[in-house]
Every structure is written in structure tokens, then in C-alpha cells.
Short mmCIF file of C-alpha atoms and ligand atoms in Angstrom, two decimals:
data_model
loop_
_atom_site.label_atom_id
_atom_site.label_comp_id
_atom_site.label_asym_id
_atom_site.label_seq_id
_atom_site.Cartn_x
_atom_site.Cartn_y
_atom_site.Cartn_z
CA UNK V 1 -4.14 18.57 -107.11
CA UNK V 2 -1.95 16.90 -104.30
CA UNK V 3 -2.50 18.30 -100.67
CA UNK V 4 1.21 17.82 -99.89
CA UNK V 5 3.05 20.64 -97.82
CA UNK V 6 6.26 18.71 -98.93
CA UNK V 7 7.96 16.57 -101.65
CA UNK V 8 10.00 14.81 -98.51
CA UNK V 9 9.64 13.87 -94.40
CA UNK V 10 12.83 12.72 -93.17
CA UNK V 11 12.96 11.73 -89.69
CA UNK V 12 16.38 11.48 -87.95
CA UNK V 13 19.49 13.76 -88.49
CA UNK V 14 21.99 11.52 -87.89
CA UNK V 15 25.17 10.91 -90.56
CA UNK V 16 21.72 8.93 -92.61
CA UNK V 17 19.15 11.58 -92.36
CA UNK V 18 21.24 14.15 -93.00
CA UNK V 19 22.96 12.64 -96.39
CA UNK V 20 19.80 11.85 -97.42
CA UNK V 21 18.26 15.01 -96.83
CA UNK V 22 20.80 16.95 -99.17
CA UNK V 23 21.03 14.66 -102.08
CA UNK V 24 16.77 15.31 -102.28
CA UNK V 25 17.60 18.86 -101.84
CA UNK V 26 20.15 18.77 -104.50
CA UNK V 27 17.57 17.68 -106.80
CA UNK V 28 15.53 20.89 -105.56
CA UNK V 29 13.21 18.50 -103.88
CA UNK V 30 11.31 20.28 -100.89
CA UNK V 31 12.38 18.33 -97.79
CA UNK V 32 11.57 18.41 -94.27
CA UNK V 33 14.02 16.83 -92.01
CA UNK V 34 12.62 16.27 -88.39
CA UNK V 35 15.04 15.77 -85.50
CA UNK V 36 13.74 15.09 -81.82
CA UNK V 37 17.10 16.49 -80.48
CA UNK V 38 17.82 20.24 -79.94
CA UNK V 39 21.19 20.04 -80.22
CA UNK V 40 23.47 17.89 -82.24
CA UNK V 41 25.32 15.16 -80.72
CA UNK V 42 29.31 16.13 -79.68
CA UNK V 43 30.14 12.13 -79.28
CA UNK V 44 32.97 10.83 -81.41
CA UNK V 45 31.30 7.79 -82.03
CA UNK V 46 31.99 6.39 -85.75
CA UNK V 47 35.08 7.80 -86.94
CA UNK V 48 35.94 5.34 -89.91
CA UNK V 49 34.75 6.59 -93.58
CA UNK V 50 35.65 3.89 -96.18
CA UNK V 51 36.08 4.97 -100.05
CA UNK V 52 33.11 4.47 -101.31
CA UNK V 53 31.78 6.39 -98.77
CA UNK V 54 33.39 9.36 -99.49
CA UNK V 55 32.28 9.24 -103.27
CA UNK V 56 28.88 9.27 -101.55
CA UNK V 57 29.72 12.71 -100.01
CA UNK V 58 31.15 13.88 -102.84
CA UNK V 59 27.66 14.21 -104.46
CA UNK V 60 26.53 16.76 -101.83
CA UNK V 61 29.43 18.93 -101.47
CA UNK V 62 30.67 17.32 -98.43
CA UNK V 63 34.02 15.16 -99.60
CA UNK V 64 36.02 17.99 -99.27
CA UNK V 65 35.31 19.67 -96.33
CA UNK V 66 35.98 16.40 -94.36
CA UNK V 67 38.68 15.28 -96.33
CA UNK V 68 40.22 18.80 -94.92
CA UNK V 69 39.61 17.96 -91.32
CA UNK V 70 40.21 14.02 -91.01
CA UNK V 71 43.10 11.57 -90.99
CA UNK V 72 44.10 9.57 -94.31
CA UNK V 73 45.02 6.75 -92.90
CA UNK V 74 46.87 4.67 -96.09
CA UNK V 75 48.51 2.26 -93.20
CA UNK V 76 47.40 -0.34 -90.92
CA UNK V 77 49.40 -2.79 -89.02
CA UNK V 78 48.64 -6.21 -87.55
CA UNK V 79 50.39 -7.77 -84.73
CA UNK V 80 49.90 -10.70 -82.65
CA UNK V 81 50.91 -11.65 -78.85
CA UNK V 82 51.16 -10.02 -75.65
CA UNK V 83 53.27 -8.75 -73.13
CA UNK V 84 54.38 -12.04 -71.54
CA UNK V 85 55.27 -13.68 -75.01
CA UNK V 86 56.02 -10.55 -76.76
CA UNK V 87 54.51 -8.84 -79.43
CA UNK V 88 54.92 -9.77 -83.28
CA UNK V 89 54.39 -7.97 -86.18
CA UNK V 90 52.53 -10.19 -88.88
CA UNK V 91 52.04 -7.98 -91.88
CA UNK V 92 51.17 -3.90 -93.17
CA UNK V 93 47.66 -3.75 -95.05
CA UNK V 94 48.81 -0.67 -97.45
CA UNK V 95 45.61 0.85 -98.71
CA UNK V 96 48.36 3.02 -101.10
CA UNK V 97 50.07 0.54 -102.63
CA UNK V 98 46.86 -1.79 -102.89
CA UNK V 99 44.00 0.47 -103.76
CA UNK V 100 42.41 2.26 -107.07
CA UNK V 101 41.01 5.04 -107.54
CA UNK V 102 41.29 8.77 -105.68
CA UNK V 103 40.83 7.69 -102.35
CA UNK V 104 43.57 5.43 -101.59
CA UNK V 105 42.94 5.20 -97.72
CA UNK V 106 40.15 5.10 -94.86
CA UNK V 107 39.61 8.56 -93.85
CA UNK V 108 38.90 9.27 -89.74
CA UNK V 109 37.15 11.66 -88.49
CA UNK V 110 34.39 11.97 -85.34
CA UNK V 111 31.08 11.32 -85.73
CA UNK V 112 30.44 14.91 -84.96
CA UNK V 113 32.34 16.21 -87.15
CA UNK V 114 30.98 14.83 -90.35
CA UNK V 115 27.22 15.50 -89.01
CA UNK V 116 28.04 19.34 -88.50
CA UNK V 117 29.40 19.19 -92.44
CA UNK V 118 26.55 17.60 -93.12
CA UNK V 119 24.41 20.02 -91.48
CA UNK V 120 26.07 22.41 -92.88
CA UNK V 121 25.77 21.46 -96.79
CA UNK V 122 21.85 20.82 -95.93
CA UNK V 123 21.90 24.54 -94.60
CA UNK V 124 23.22 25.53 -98.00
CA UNK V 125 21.28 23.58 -100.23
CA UNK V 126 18.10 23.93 -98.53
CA UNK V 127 18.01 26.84 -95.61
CA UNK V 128 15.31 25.82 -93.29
CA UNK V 129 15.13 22.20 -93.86
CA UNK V 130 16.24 20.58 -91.07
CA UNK V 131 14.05 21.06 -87.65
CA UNK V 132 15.50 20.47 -84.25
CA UNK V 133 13.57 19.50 -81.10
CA UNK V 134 10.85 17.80 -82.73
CA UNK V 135 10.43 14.52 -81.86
CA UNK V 136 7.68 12.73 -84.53
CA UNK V 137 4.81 10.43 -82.36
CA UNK V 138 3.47 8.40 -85.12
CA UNK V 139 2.19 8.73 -88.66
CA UNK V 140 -0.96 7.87 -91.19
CA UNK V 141 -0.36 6.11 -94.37
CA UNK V 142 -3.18 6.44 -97.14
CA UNK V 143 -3.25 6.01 -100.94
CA UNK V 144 -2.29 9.35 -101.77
CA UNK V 145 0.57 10.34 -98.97
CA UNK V 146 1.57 10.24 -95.17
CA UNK V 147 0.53 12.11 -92.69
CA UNK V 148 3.57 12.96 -89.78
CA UNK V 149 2.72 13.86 -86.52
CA UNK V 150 4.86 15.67 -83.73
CA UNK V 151 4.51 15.93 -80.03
CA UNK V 152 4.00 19.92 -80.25
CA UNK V 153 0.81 18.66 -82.20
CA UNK V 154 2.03 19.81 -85.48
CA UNK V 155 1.68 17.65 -88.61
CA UNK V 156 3.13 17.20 -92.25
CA UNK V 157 1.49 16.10 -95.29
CA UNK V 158 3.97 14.30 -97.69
CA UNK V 159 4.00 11.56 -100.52
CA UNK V 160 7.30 10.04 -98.91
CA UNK V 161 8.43 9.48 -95.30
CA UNK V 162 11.77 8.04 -94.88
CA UNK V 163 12.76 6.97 -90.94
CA UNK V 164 16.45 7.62 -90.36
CA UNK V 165 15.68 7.08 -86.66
CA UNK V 166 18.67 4.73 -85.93
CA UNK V 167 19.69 1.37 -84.19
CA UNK V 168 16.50 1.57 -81.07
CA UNK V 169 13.68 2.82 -83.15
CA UNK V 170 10.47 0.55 -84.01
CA UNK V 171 10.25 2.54 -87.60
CA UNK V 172 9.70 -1.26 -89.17
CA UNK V 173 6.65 -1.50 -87.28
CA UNK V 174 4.54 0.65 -88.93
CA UNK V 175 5.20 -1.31 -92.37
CA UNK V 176 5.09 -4.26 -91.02
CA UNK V 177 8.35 -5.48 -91.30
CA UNK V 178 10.26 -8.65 -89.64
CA UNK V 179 13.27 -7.74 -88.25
CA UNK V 180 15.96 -10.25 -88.46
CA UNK V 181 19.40 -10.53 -85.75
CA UNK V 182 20.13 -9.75 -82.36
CA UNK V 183 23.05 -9.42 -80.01
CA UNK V 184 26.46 -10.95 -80.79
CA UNK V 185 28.51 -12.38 -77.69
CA UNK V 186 30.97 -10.04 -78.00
CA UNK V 187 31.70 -6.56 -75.88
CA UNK V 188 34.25 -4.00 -76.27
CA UNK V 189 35.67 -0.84 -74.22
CA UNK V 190 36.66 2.27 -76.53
CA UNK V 191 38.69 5.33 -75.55
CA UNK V 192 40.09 8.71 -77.79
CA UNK V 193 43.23 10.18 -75.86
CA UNK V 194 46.17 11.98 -76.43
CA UNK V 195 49.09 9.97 -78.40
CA UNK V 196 51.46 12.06 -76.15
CA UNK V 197 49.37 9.44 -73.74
CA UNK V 198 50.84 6.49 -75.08
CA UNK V 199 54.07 5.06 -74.90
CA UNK V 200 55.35 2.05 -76.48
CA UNK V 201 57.97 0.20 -74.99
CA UNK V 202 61.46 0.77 -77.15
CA UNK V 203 61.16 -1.22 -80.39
CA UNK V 204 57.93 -2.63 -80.28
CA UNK V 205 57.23 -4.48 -83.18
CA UNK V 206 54.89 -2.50 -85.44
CA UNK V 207 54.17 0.42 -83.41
CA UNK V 208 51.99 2.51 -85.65
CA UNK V 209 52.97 6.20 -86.61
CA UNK V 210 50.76 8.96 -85.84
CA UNK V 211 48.90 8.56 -89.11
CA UNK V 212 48.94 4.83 -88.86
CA UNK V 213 46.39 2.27 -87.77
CA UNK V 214 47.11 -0.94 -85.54
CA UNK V 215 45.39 -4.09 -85.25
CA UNK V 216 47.07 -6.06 -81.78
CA UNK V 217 45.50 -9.82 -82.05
CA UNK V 218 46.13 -11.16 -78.65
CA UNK V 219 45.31 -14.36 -77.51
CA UNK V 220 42.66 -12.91 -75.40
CA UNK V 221 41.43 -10.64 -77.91
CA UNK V 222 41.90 -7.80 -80.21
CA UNK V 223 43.10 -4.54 -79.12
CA UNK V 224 43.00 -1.81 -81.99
CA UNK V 225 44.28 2.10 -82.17
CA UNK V 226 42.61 4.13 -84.95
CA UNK V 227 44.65 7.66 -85.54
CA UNK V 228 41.86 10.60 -85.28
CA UNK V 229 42.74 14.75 -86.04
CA UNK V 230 44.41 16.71 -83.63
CA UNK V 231 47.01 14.18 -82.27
CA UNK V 232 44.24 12.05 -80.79
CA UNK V 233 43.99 7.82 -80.95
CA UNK V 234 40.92 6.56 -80.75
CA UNK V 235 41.34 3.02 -78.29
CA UNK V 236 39.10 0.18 -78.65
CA UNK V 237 39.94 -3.24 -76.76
CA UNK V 238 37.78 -6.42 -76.56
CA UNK V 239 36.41 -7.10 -73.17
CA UNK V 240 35.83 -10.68 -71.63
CA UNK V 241 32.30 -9.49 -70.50
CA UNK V 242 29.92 -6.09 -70.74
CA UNK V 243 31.51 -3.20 -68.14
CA UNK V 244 29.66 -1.82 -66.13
CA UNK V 245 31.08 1.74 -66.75
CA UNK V 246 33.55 2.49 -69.16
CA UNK V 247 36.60 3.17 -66.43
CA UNK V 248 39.41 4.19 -68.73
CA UNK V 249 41.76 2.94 -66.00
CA UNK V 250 40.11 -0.68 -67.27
CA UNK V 251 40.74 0.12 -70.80
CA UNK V 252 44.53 0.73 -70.33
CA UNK V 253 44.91 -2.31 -67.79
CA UNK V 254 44.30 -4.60 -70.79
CA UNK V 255 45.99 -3.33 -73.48
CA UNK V 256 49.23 -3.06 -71.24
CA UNK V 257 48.58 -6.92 -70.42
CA UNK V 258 47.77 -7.20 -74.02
CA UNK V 259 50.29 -5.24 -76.12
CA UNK V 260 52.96 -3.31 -73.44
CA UNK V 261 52.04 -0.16 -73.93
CA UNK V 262 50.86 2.20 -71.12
CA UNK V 263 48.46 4.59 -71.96
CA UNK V 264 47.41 7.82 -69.25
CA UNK V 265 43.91 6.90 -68.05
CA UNK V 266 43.88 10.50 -66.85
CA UNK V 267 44.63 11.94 -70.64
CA UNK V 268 41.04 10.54 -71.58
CA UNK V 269 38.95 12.30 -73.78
CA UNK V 270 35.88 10.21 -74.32
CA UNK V 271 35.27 6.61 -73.09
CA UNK V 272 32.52 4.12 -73.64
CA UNK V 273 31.64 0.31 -73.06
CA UNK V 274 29.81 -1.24 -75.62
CA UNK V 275 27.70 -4.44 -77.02
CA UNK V 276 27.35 -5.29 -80.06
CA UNK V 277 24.39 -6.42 -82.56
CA UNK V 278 23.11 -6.73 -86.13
CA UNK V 279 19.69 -6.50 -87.01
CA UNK V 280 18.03 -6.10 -90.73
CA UNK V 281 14.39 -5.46 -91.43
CA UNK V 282 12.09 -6.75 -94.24
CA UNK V 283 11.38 -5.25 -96.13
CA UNK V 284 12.90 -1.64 -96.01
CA UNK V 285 10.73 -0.09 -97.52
CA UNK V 286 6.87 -0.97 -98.28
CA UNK V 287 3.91 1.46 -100.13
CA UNK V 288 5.00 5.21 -98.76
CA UNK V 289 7.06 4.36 -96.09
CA UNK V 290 11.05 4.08 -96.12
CA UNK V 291 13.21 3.05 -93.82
CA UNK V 292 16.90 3.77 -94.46
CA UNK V 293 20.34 3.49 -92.11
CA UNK V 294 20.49 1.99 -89.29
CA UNK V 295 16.53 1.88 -88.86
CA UNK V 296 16.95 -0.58 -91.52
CA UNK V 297 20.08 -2.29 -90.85
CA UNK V 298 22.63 -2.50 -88.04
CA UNK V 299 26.31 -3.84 -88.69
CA UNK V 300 29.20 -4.45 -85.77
CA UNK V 301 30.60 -1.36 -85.44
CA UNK V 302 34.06 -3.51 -85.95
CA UNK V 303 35.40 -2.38 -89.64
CA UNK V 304 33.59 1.10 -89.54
CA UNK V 305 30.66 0.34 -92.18
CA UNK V 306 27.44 1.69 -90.69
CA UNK V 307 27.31 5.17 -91.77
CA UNK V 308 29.40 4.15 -95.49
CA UNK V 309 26.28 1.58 -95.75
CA UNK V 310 23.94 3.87 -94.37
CA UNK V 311 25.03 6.62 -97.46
CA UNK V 312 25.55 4.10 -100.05
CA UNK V 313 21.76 2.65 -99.04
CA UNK V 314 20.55 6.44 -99.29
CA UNK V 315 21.75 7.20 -102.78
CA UNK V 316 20.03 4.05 -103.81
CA UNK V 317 16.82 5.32 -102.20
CA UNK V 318 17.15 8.65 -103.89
CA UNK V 319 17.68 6.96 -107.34
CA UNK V 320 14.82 4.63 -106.70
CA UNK V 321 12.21 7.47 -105.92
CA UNK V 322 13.53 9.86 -108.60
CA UNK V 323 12.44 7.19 -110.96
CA UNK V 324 9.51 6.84 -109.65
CA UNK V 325 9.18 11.17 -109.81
CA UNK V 326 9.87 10.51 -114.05
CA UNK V 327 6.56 7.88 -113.96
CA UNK V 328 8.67 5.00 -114.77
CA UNK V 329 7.63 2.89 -111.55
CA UNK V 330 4.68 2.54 -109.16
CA UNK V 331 5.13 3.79 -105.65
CA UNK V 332 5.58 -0.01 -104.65
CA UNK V 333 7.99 -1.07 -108.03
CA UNK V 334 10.27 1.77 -106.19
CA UNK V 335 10.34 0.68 -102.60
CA UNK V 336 11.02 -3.16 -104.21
CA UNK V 337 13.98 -1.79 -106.82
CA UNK V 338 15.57 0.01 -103.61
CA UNK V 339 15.06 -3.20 -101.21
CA UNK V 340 16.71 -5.36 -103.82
CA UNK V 341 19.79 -3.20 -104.37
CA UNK V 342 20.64 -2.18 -100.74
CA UNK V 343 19.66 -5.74 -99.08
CA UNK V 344 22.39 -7.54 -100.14
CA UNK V 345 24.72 -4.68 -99.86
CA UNK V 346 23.38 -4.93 -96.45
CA UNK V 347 23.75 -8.88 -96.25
CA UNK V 348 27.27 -8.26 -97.65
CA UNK V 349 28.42 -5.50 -94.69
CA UNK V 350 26.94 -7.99 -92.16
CA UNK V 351 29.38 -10.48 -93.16
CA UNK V 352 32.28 -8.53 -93.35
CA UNK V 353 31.47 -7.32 -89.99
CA UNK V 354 30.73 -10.48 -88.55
CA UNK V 355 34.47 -12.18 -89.76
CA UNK V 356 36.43 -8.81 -88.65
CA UNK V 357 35.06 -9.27 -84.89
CA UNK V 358 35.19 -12.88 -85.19
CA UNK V 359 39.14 -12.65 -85.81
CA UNK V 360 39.21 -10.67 -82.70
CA UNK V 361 38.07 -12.90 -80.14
CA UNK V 362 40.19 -14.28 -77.65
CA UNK V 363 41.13 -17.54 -78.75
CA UNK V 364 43.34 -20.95 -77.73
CA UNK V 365 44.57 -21.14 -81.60
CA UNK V 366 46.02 -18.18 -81.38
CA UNK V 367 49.52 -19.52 -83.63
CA UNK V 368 46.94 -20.57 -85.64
CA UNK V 369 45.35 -17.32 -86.41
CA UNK V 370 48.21 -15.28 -86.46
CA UNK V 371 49.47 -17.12 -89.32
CA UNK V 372 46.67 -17.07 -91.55
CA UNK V 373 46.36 -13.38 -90.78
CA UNK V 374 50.48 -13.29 -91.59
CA UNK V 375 49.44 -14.87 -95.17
CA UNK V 376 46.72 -12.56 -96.00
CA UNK V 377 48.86 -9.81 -95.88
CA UNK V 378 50.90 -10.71 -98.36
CA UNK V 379 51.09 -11.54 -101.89
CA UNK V 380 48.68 -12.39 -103.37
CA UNK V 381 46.15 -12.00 -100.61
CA UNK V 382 47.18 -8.01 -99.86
CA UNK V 383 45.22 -6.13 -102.27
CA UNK V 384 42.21 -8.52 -102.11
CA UNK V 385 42.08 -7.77 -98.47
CA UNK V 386 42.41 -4.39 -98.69
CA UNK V 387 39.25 -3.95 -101.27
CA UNK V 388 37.47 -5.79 -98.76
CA UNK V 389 38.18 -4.35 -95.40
CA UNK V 390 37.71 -0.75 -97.64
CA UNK V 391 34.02 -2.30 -98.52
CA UNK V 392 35.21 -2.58 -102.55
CA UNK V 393 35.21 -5.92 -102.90
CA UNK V 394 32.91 -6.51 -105.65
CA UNK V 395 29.66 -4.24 -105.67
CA UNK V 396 29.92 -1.96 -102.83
C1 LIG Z 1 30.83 2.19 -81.05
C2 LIG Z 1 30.45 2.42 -82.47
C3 LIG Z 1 31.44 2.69 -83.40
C4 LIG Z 1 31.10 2.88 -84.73
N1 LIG Z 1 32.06 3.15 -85.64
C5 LIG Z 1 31.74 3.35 -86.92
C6 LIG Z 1 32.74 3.74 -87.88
O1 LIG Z 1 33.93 3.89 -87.56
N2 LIG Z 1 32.34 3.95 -89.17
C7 LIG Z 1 31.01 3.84 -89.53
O2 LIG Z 1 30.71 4.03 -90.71
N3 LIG Z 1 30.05 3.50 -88.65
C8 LIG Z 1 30.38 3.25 -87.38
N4 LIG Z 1 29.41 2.98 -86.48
C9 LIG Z 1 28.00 2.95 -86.93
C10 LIG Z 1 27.44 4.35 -87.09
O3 LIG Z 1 27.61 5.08 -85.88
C11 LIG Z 1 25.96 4.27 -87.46
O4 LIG Z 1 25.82 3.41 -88.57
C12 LIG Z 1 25.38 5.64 -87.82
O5 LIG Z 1 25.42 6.51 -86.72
C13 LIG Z 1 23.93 5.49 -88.25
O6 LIG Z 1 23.41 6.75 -88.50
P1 LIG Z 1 21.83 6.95 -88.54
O7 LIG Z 1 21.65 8.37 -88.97
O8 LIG Z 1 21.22 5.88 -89.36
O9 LIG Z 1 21.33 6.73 -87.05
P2 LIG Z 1 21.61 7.64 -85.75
O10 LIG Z 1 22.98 8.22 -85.78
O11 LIG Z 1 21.25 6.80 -84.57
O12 LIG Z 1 20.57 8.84 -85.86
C14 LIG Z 1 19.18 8.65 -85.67
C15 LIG Z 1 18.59 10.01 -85.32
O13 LIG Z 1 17.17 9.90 -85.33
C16 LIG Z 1 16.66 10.69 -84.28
N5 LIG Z 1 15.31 10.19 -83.97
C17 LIG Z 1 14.97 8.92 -83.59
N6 LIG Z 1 13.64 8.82 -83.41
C18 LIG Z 1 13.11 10.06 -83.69
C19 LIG Z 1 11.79 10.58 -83.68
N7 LIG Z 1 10.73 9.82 -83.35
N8 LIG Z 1 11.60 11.88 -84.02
C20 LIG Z 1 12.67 12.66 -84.36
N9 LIG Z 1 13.94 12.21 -84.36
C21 LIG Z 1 14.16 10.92 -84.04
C22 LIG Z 1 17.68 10.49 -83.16
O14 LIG Z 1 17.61 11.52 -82.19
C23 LIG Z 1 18.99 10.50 -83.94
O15 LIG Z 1 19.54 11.80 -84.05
C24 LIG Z 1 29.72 2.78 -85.14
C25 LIG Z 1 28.74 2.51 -84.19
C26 LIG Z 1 29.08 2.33 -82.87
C27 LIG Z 1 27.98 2.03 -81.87
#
């Protein structure tokens, strides 16, 4: 006889805890998924779901539901240049043409957005799971289980505790794990307003459509326009140095200087200035304790992998404890087979990363760039580049 009140302790309902949550309850596990927050977050944050990623929220009911509210975005553009020397267009990445398979495009939609479908498909699948406005202090490890504690003094007996708790928690700690990375150079200023807040000056050379993506490599780095639901653009330029607030007004300074167009500052919807870093831990997971999403690994944000990693990592989890569940591991075969699959899946999204904000730095071979980038668009680079940027290259 076990003493667990649970089969699951998530902690963390972000896009990670909340995937991870519903596949257990879909395999009518009892979960308990503990969130220090009493409200969910409204930020747009990550908007960027790659293929793969929606196969991943296919298995909890939650594919569709997004795939109703978001963008399909089957177009990207790159350009190259700036105002002074004009602006050139260097290729089309066509996820349509180039891609397999049913989802032939990189869906957008807020951050928000696909936590509340998230939330919601948890709701449904297990009513009750999910607690709001606790905020877990710490946690006892033994042979048998682990012990979760809260700050109203409540606690939770379970055999597995999985910390979803994001990019700033110390979850590693309490397995002991290294954590590898740190802080790249580079820093970035994003904005979502209106594209009746843009204009384009008359014939600009691949001016995206409102469905269409843009990548604008400038000499002094990248400026990129991401299409988001209800008319929106979500606005991310490359900043010489960290800002100090994220004045809009900034934001549309550079990519005039950059690209020509002249966006309303007013119009803005959401703005924020950002570093960025990587970091990995090691192990993720070790005797009952898991660690899974960003408390395990953090990507640049450039590309849009974190939460497609973060799902792809959780089904991997799932898999690796249900076979543990059937007696065909140990408790510590289980945390190994999921650290071996999901670290270089990790190491892979790192890279990727890494190279797509690398090719956005401000740079003095700027010819030289733009013409490699002009080559990889086309045959026989396109579709190659495509499975990559879409995270398919290879294993996922
Ligand atoms: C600017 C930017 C743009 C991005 N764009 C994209 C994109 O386009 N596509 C993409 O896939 N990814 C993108 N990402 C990455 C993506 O946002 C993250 O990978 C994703 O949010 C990770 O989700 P998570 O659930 O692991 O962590 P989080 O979203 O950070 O959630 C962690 C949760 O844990 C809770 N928590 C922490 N500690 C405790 C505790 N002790 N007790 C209870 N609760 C606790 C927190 O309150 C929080 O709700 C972007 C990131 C940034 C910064």
C-alpha cells in the first residue's frame, strides 16, 4: 500500500505544465498541477508553433482549437539592406511548396491564447486538476515518493514531481544538476500593432502580405514582422545594446532606418525589450524528480522553439514514465531513457537557435551574407531550409 494522494505533481502552468498535465490525464492518471499565479498570464509572448508542435497538441485535443484561432503562415520573406541603400528581396522560404505532411506552415498565435486552450482541455480531461495561487516552497524526496510543500502549509504526497517552473527557477537544484549556458550578446526590442499601423513605402521589395512573414537583414541587424490573428504584426528588431524600457517610439525609429517603413508608435499593443540566453541542465531528470521545459532547457527565443521543444520533451517524459507504470524500467532507467531522448533534441534546438540569431547580427559582410542567404533559398537549398527552420530536420 502506497501513501500517495496522487499519481502526478506538476508544478508550473505555463504552455509546459499545462501539455504535460493533460497527456497524464489522458491516460486517466490523477494529476495535480500547482500554479503560484492566480490568474493566467494575458502577455503575447511566444507566438510561433512549428509542425511538430502541433502534432504534439493534437494528442490532447488541442490542435484544433488553435489551429481555429491562429495564423497559417505558409510564407516568409527575406530581404536585405536599408533605407539609404535600399531594400532587396533575396528569396521566399515557402513552407507549402517545401513541406510534408498536414501542417504545411508555422502557425501564430499568442502565448495566451494557446495556455487558455490548454487550460481548457486540462479542465475537460481532468476537472479540478490544475490549482491557481499556490506557489510550492520546497519538496522531500525519499525511496518511495515526494513530498510537495506550499506556502499555505499544505502538502502532496506523490511518486512523481515534474517542475515546469520556467527560465528563473532553481528546480535543478534539488537534483543536483549542473546547469550549462548563459547570456548571449545579443538584445532585441519586440512590438504587436495594428498592420493598418504600418506602411510600406510604394513597391518595397518583398513587403509581406497580411498572412506573410518577413525577415529584413540589415547591415545593422535583423528586423523581423511575424503576422498574428486579428490584423495584428507582431515587431521584433535587434538592438545595438539592452533598452532600458521598451519605448515603442525606439522600436519604429530603427526599423524605418532599417527597412523604410513607418510604423504608429501610438497603435502599440504590447511592447517589450529583451536579452537573450540558453541554459540546459544535467541531468533532467534524476530518482523522482523531473524537470521538463524551460526548467530544463532554455533556447533564443529567435526561430520560436521553446514551447514546440518544451511539448515534444513532455511527450517523451510521459512515454518514459508510462513505461516505467507497465514495470518495464526502474524509477532511475526512466528518468535516463527520457534524458537521452530529449537532450539532444535539446542540443539540436540550441543550435538552430544559436545560427538564426547569429544571421541577424549587425554585420560589415553584409554582401556577404545576403548572398548566401539568396542561395539557400533556392534550389536545392529551399526545402532543406524549410525542414529546418520548421524544427523537421532529421529527428525532431
Ligand atoms: C520574447 C520571447 C519570445 C518567444 N517566442 C517563442 C515562440 O514564438 N515560439 C516558442 O515556441 N517559444 C517562444 N519563446 C519561448 C517560450 O515562451 C517558452 O519556451 C515557454 O513559455 C516555456 O514554457 P514553460 O511552461 O516551460 O515556462 P513558463 O511559461 O515560464 O511557465 C512556468 C510557470 O511556472 C510557475 N511557477 C514557477 N515557480 C513556481 C512555484 N514555485 N510554484 C508554483 N508555480 C511556479 C510560473 O508562475 C509560470 O506560470 C519565446 C520566449 C521569449 C522570452
Amino acid at each position: 500500500m502506497n501513501d500517495h494522494d496522487v499519481d502526478v505533481v506538476l508544478i508550473g502552468a505555463g504552455a509546459t505544465g499545462l501539455y504535460l498535465a493533460a497527456l497524464f490525464a489522458r491516460d486517466r492518471l490523477r494529476v495535480q498541477l500547482l500554479e503560484r499565479r492566480a490568474e493566467p498570464t494575458r502577455h503575447s509572448r511566444a507566438i510561433g508553433i512549428h509542425p511538430p508542435g502541433l502534432q504534439a497538441l493534437d494528442e490532447v485535443g488541442a490542435a484544433t482549437p488553435l489551429l481555429e484561432r491562429g495564423i497559417r503562415v505558409t510564407r516568409g520573406h527575406a530581404t536585405a539592406g536599408d533605407r539609404q541603400r535600399g531594400v532587396r528581396h533575396l528569396g521566399t522560404l515557402d513552407f507549402a511548396a517545401t513541406l510534408d505532411g498536414d501542417h504545411r506552415f508555422v502557425l501564430t498565435v499568442p502565448q495566451s491564447d494557446t495556455e487558455a486552450v490548454l487550460e481548457a482541455r486540462l479542465a475537460a480531461l481532468a476537472p479540478g486538476a490544475l490549482r491557481r495561487g499556490v506557489r510550492v516552497t520546497h519538496w522531500q524526496e525519499d525511496a518511495e515518493g515526494v513530498t510537495v510543500h506550499d506556502d499555505a502549509g499544505g502538502s502532496l504526497r506523490t511518486p512523481l514531481l515534474v517542475a515546469c517552473t520556467g527560465a528563473n527557477g532553481a528546480s535543478h537544484e534539488s537534483l543536483g544538476a549542473h546547469l550549462a549556458g548563459g547570456p548571449y550578446p545579443d538584445t532585441y526590442v519586440m512590438a504587436d500593432l495594428p498592420q493598418s499601423a504600418e506602411r510600406f513605402p510604394p513597391g518595397t521589395a518583398g513587403m509581406p502580405g497580411p498572412e506573410e512573414a518577413l525577415i529584413h537583414l540589415a547591415p545593422h541587424g535583423v528586423v523581423e514582422a511575424f503576422p498574428l490573428p486579428g490584423g495584428i504584426r507582431r515587431w521584433v528588431v535587434k538592438t545595438p545594446r539592452l533598452l532600458d524600457d521598451a519605448d515603442p517610439a525606439h522600436l519604429a525609429e530603427l526599423a524605418f532606418e532599417r527597412l523604410g517603413v513607418t510604423l504608429d508608435a501610438q497603435a502599440v499593443t504590447m511592447s517589450s525589450a529583451f536579452g537573450v540566453q540558453h541554459r540546459r541542465a544535467r541531468p533532467f531528470a534524476r530518482g523522482r524528480t523531473w524537470l521538463a521545459g524551460d526548467a530544463a532547457h532554455v533556447v533564443a527565443p529567435i526561430g520560436g522553439q521553446g514551447m514546440t521543444l518544451a511539448w515534444l520533451g513532455a511527450r517523451t517524459l510521459r512515454d518514459a514514465w508510462r513505461a516505467h507504470l507497465e514495470g518495464h524500467t526502474s524509477t532511475e532507467e526512466a528518468a535516463r531513457s527520457y534524458d537521452a531522448l530529449q537532450h539532444p533534441r535539446a542540443r539540436r534546438a540550441e543550435m538552430r537557435g544559436a545560427v538564426n540569431m547569429q544571421l541577424g547580427r549587425a554585420t560589415r559582410l553584409h554582401s556577404l551574407r545576403s548572398g548566401l542567404v539568396r542561395l539557400a533559398l533556392h534550389d536545392p537549398f529551399a526545402g532543406r531550409l524549410a525542414r529546418i527552420f520548421t524544427m523537421q530536420e532529421g529527428r525532431a
